[in-house]
Coordinates of C-alpha atoms in Angstrom, one line a residue:
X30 CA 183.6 -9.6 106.7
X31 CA 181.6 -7.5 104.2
X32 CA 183.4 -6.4 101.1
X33 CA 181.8 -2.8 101.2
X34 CA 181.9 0.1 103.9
X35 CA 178.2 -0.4 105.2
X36 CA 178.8 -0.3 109.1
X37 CA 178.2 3.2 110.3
X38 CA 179.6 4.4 113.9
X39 CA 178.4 7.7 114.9
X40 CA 180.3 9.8 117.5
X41 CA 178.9 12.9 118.7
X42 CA 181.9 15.3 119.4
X43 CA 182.4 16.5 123.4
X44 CA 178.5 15.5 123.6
X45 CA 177.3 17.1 126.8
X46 CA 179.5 20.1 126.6
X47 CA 178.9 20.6 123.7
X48 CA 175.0 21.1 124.6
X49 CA 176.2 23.3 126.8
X50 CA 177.9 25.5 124.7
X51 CA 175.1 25.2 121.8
X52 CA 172.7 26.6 124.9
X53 CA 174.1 29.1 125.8
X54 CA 175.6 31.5 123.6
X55 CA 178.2 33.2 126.0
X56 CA 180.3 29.6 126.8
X57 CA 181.0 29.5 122.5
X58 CA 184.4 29.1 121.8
X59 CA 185.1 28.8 125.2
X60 CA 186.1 25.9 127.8
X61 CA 183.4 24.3 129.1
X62 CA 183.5 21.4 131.3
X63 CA 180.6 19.4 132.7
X64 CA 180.6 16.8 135.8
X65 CA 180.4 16.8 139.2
X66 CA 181.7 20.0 140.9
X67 CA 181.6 18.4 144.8
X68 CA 185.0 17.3 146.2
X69 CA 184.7 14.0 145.0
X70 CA 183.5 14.8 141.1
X71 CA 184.8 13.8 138.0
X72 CA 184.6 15.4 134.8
X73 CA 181.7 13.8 132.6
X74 CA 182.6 15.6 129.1
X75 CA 185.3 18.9 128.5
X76 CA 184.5 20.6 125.3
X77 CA 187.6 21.0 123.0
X78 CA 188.9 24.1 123.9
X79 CA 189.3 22.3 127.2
X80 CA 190.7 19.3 126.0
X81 CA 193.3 21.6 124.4
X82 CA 194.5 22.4 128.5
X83 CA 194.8 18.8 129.2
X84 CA 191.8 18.2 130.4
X85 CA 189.6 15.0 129.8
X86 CA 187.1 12.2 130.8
X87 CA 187.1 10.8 133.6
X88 CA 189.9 13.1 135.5
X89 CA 189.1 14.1 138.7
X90 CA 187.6 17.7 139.1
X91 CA 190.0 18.9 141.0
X92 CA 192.6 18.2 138.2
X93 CA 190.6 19.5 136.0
X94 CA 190.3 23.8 137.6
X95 CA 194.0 23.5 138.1
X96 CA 194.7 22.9 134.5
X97 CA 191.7 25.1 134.1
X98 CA 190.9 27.6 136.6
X99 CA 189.1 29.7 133.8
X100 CA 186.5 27.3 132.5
X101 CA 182.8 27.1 132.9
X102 CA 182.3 24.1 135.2
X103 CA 178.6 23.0 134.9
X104 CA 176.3 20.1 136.9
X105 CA 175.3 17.8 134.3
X106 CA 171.6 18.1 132.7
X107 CA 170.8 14.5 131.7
X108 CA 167.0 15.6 130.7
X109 CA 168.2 17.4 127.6
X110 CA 171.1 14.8 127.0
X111 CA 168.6 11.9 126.8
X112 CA 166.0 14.3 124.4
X113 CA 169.0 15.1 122.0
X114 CA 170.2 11.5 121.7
X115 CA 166.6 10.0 120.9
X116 CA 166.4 13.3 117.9
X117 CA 169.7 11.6 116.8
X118 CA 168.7 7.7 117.5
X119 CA 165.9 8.5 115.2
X120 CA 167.7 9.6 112.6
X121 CA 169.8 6.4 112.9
X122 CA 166.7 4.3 112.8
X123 CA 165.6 6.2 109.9
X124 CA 168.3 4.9 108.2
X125 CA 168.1 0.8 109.3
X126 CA 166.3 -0.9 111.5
X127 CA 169.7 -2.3 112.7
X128 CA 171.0 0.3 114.9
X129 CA 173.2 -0.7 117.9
X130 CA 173.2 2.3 120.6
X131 CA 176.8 2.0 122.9
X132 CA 175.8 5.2 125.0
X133 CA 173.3 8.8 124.7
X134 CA 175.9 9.5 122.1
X135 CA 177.7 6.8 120.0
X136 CA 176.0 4.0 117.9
X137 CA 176.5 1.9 115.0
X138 CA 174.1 1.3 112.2
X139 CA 174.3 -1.5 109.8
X140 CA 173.2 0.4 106.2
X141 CA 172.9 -2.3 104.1
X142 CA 170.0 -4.0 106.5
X143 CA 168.0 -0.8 105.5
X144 CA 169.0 -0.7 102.2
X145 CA 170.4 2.9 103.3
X146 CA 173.7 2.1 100.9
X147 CA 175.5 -0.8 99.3
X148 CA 178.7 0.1 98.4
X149 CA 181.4 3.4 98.9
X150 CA 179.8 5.9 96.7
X151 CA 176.5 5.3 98.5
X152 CA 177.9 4.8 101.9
X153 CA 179.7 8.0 102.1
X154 CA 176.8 10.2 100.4
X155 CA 174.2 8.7 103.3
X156 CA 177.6 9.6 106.4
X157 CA 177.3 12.7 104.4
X158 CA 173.6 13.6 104.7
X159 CA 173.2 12.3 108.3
X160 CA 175.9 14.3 109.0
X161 CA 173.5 17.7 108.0
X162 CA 170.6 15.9 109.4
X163 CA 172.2 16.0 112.6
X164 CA 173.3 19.8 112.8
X165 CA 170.2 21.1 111.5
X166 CA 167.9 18.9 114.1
X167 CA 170.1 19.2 117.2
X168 CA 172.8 21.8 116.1
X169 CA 175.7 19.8 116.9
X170 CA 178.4 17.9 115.1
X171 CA 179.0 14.2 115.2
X172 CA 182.0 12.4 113.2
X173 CA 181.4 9.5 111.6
X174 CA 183.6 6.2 110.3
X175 CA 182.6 3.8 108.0
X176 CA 184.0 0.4 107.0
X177 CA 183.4 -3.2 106.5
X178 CA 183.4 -4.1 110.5
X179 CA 182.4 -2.6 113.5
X180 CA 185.7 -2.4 114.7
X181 CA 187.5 -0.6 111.3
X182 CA 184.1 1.6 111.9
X183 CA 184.7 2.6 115.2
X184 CA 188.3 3.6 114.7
X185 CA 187.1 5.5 111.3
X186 CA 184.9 7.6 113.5
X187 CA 187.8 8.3 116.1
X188 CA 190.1 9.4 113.1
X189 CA 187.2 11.9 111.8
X190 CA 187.1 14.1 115.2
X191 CA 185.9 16.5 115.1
X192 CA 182.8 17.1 112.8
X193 CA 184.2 15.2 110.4
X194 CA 183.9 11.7 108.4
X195 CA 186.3 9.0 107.2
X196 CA 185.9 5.9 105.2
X197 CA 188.1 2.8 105.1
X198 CA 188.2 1.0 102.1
X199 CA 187.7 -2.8 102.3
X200 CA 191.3 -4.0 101.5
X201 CA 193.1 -1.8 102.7
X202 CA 192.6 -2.3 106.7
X203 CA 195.8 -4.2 107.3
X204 CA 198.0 -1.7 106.2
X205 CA 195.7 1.0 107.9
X206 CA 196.1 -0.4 110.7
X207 CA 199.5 -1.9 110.6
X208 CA 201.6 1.3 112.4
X209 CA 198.5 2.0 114.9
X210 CA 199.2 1.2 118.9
X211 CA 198.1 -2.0 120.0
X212 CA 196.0 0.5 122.5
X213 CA 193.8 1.0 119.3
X214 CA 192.1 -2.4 119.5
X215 CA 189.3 -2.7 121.4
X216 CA 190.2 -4.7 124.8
X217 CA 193.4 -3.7 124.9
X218 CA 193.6 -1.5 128.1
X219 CA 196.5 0.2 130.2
X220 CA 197.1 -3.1 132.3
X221 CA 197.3 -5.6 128.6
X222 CA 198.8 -2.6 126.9
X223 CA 201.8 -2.2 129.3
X224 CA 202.2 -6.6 128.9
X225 CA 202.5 -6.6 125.4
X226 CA 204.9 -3.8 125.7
X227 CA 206.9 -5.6 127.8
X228 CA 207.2 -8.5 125.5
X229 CA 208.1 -6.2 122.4
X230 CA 205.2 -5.3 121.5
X231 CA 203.9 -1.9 120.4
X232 CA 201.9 -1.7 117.2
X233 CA 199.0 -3.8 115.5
X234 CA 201.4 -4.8 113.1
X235 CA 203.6 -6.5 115.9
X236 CA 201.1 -8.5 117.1
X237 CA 200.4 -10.2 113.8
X238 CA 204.2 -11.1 113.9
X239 CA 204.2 -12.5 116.9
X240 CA 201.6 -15.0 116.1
X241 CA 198.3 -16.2 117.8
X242 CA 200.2 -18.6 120.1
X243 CA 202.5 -16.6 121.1
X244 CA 199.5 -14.1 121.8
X245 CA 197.8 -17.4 123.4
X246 CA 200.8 -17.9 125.7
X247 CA 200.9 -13.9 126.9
X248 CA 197.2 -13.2 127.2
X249 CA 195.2 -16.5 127.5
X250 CA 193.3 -18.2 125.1
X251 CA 190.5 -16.4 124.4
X252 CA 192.1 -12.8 124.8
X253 CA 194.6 -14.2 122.4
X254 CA 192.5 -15.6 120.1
X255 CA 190.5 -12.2 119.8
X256 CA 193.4 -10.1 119.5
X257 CA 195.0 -11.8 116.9
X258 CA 191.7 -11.7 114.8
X259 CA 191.6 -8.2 115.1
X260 CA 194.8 -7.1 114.1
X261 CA 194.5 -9.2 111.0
X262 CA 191.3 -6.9 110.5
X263 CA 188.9 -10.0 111.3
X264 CA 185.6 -8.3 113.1
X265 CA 182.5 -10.3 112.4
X266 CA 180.6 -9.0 115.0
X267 CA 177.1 -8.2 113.5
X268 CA 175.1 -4.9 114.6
X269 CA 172.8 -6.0 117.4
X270 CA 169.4 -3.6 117.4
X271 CA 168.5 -2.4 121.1
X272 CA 168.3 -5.4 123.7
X273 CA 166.9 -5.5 127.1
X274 CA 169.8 -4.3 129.8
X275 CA 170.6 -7.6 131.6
X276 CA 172.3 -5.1 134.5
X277 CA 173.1 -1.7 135.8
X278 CA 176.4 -1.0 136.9
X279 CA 178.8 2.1 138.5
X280 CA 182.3 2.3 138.6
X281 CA 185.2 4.7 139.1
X282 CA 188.9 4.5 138.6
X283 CA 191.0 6.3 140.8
X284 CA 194.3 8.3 140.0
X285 CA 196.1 7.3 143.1
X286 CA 194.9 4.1 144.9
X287 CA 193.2 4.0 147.5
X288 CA 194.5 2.6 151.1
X289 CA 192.4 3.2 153.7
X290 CA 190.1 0.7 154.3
X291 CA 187.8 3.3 155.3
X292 CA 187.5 5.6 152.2
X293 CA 187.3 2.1 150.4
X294 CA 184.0 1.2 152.2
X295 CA 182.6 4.8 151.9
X296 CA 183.5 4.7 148.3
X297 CA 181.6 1.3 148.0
X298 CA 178.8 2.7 149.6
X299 CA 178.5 5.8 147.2
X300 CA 178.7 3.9 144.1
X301 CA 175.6 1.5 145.2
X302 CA 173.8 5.0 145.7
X303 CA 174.3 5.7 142.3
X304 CA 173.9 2.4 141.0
X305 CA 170.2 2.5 142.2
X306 CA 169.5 5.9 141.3
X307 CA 170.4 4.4 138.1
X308 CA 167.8 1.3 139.0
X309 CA 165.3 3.5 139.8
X310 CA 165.7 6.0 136.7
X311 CA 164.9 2.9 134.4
X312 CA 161.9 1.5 136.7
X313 CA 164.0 -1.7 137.4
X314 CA 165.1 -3.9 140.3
X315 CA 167.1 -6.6 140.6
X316 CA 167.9 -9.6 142.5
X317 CA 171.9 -10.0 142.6
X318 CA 174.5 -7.5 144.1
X319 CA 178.0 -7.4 142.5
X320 CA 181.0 -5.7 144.0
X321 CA 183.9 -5.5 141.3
X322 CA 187.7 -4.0 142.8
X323 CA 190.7 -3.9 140.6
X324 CA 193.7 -3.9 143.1
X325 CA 197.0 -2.0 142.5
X326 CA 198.6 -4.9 140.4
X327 CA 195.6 -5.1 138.2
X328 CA 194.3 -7.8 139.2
X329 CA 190.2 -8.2 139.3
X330 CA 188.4 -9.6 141.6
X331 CA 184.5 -10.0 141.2
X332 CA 181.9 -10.9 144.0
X333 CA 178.3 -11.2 143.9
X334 CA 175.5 -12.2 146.3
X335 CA 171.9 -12.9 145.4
X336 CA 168.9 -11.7 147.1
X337 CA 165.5 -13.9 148.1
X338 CA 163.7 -11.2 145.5
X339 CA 164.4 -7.7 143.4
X340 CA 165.0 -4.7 145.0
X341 CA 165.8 -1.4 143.9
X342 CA 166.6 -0.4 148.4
X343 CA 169.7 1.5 148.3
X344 CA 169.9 0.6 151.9
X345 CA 169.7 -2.9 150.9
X346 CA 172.6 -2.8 148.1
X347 CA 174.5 -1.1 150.3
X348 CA 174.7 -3.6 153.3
X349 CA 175.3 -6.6 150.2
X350 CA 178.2 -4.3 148.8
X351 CA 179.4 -4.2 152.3
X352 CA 179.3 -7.6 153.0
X353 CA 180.9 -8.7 149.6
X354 CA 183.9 -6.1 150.8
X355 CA 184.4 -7.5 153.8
X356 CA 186.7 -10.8 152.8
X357 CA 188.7 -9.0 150.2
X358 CA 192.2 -8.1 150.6
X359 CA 192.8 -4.6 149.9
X360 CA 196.0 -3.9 152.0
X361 CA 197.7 -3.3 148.5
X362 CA 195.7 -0.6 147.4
X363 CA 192.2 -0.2 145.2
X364 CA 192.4 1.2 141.3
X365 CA 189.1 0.6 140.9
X366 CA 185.4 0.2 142.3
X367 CA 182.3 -1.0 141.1
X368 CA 179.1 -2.1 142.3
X369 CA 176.2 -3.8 140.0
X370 CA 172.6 -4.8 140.3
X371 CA 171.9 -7.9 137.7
X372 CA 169.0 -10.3 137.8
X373 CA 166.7 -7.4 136.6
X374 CA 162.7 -7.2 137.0
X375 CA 160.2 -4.3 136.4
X376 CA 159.0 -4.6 140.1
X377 CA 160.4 -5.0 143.6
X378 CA 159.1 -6.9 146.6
X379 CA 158.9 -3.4 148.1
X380 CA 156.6 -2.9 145.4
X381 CA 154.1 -5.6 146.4
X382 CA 153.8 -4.6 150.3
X383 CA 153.3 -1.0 149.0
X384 CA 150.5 -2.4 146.4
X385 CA 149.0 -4.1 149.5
X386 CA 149.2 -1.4 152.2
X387 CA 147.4 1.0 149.6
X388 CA 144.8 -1.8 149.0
X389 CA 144.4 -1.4 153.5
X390 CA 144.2 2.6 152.6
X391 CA 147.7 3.1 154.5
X392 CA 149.7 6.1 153.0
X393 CA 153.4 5.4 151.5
X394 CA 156.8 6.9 151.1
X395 CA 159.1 6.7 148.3
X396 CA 162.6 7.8 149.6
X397 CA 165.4 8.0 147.3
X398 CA 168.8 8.7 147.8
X399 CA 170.3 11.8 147.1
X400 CA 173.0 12.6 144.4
X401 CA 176.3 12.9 145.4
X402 CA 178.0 11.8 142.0
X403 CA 178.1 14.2 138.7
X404 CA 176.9 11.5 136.7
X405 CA 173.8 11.0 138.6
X406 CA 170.5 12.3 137.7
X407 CA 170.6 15.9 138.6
X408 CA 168.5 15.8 142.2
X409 CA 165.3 18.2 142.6
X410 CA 165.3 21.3 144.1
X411 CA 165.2 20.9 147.9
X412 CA 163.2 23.3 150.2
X413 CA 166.6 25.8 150.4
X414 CA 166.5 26.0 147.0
X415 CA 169.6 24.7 145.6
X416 CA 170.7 26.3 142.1
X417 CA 172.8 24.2 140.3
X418 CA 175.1 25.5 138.0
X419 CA 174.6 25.3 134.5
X420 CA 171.0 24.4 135.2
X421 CA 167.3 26.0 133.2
X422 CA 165.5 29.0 135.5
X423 CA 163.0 31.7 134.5
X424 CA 162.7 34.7 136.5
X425 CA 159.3 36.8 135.9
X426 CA 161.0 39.8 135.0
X427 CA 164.0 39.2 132.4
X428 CA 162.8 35.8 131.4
X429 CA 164.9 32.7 130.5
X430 CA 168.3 31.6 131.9
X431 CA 170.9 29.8 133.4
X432 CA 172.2 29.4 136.6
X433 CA 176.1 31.0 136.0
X434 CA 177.1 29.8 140.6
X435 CA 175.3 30.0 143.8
X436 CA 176.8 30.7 147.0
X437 CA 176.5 32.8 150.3
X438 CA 173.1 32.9 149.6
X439 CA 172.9 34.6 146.3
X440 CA 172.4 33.2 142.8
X441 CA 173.9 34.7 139.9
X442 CA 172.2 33.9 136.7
X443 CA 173.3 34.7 132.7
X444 CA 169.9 35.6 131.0
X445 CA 170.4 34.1 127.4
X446 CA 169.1 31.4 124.9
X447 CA 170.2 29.3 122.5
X448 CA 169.2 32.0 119.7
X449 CA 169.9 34.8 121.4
X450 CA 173.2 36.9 121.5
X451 CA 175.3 36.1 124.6
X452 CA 173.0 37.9 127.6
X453 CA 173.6 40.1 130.8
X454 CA 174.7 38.7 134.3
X455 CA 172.4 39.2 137.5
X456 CA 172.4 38.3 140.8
X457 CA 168.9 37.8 143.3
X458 CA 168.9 36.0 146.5
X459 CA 168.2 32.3 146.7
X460 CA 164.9 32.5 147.8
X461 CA 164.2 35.1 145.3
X462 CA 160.0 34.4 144.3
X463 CA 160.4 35.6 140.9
X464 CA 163.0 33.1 140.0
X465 CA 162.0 29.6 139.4
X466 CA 163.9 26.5 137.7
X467 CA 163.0 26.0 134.1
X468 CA 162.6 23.5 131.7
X469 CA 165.7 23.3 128.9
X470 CA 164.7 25.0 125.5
X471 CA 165.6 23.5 122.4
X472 CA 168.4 24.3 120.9
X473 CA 166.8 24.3 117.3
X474 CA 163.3 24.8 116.1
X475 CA 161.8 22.0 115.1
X476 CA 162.9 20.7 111.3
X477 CA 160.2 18.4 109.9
X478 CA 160.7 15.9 107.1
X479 CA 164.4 15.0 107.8
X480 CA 164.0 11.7 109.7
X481 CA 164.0 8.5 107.6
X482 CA 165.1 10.5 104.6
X483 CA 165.7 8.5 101.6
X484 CA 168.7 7.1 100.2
X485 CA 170.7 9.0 97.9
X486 CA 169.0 9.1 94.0
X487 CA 170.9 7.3 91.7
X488 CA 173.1 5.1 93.4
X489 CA 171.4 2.2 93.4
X490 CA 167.5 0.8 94.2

């Protein structure tokens, strides 16, 4: 492990709601929660004043309005998402060319690779200055940690939220990390969590007492191995730059397990949906179908089948998902779905008939599913003109705005912009002609010379 706090891990805080909120003036201050708002979504982001009800991640929406009832509950806009993470990924990148991107909006950067800082006075001036770089691109707040290994990073960055920035000194990780829960580690979910627990074991510090065999004996060999390392602070993981995605995968966790054997092969058929939309969004394919179900004693099972060539069919995953289902015992009750795509390619076998029935002059379709999931991509407007809340419209009259609900045939729109004071509420009918969706404005103008800003003056060359 390095002996200075060059690893950077950048956390955006509340990402997506926190677009939200930065876009339109009147949701400020104010509980915002963004996912899916069907029966079956799930909440994608809550801002903090949400958080502050309860509410969070990955709870179904439902849940969420109980806890809630007088949030703003928006459909997610990935368009602007992905824009704002590739202003901030450059800014990473202007920084090293070592940056490791986990999602849109968490990444670590190795800042010694570009010579970005070298030791703790540097460090924390460059967490300083990307910090500002960030706000005055995008407008939004990110926390940052930084520390000797990805690991003591990554909590560093969780200790800063929000909007804010800690550094962990290199020798002083093993008592830092000493009283934390052993849920701190990374790996160490609900189901390894509630073992260790049982066997005594409830902080980092605990686990380094109880010694890598007996960690061996309660977890395996190589979990063991692992967690012992890191609660002695050993992380020598390196910061990886951008590789090629070797899959694409959906899952969901469920509150209450699931029973019926019918909801479970409904659910399995929804996620492949997804799963190629996701396909699809990238341009990829693939030739091998994975079905993943955690079963009410937490136990994993994985199955996969492989294809004579790529597709990206959702008709085809979903028969493979189906099939993979059909052997495994669920009688117990399901915690968890998931359904994969690995064995990628740039093209399908579809692709190639298509390729040769336009070469024959014969017309083609491309039919994709439609969304059904919140953290799908947001689907097109169909013929009836769906308004989706939360979503970018312009109406030829008063101009730019957002769609505030829809229903009964009339849409209700909050004319506003990101620099404007909070606007005026009006409502047309769906099929209104003067109203048309919109493409997002930026949040901020545009702020030349920030990206690949030099390293702080006089701390080194």
């Amino acid at each position: 492990m390095r002996t200075a706090p060059t690893i950077l891990h950048l956390d955006m805080d509340a990402f997506y709601a926190s677009v939200e909120q930065a876009a339109k003036p009147s949701l400020r201050g104010k509980a915002v929660i963004v996912g899916g708002l069907g029966p079956r979504g799930v909440v994608a982001t809550a801002s903090y004043e949400a958080r502050v009800l309860g509410v969070h991640s990955a709870m179904p929406m439902a849940q969420a309005r109980r806890l809630a009832p007088n949030a703003a509950y928006l459909v997610p806009r990935f368009g602007i998402y992905r824009r704002i993470s590739e202003q901030v990924m450059s800014l990473l990148r202007g920084l090293s060319p070592l940056v490791e991107p986990l999602s849109l909006d968490e990444a670590f950067v190795d800042l010694e690779a570009g010579e970005a800082a070298w030791d703790e006075e540097s460090a924390r001036l460059t967490g300083v200055q990307l910090r500002a770089d960030i706000r005055a691109v995008t407008g939004l707040t990110g926390s940052v940690g930084l520390a000797a290994s990805k690991m003591l990073a990554k909590i560093a960055s969780e200790q800063a939220k929000p909007d804010g920035l800690v550094l962990i000194r290199p020798g002083t990780e093993r008592a830092l990390l000493g009283p934390m829960p052993v849920r701190t580690l990374p790996g160490v979910g609900p189901a390894t969590g509630d073992h260790l627990r049982r066997a005594g074991i409830t902080t980092i510090d605990e686990i380094a007492e109880a010694g890598e065999d007996e960690l061996v004996r309660l977890l395996g060999k190589a979990h063991g191995q692992a967690l012992y390392a890191m609660a002695l602070a050993h992380d020598e993981r390196p910061v990886v730059a951008e590789r090629e995605a070797k899959s694409v995968s959906v899952e969901d966790t469920y509150d209450v397990d699931i029973h019926d054997r019918l909801r479970i092969g409904l659910e399995v058929q929804r996620l492949a949906d997804r799963c190629v939309r996701r396909l699809r969004d990238a341009g990829l394919s693939g030739r091998t179908i994975v079905l993943k179900v955690r079963r009410y004693d937490f136990s994993t099972l994985t199955r996969s089948e492989t294809l004579r060539g790529p597709t990206d069919d959702p008709a085809v995953v979903r028969e493979a998902a189906a099939r993979l289902l059909e052997p495994v015992d669920t009688t117990g009750g399901v915690r968890l779905l998931g359904v994969g795509v690995s064995g990628l390619a740039d093209y399908t076998q579809e692709d190639l008939f298509a390729q040769a029935h336009l070469a024959a002059g014969e017309a083609t379709t491309d039919e994709r599913p439609e969304a059904e999931e919140p953290l799908a991509e947001e689907p097109a407007a169909s013929p009836e003109r769906v308004w989706l809340a939360g979503h970018d419209v312009r109406h030829a009259e008063y101009g730019p705005g957002w769609v505030q609900g829809s229903g009964l045939g009339r849409v209700t729109v909050r004319f506003e912009t990101p620099q404007s004071e909070p606007g005026r509420v009006r409502t047309f009918s769906v099929d209104d002609p003067q109203l048309e969706p919109a493409d997002p404005l930026p949040l901020v103008p545009d702020v030349p010379g920030i990206a690949g800003r030099p390293a702080p003056a006089g701390t080194g060359t």
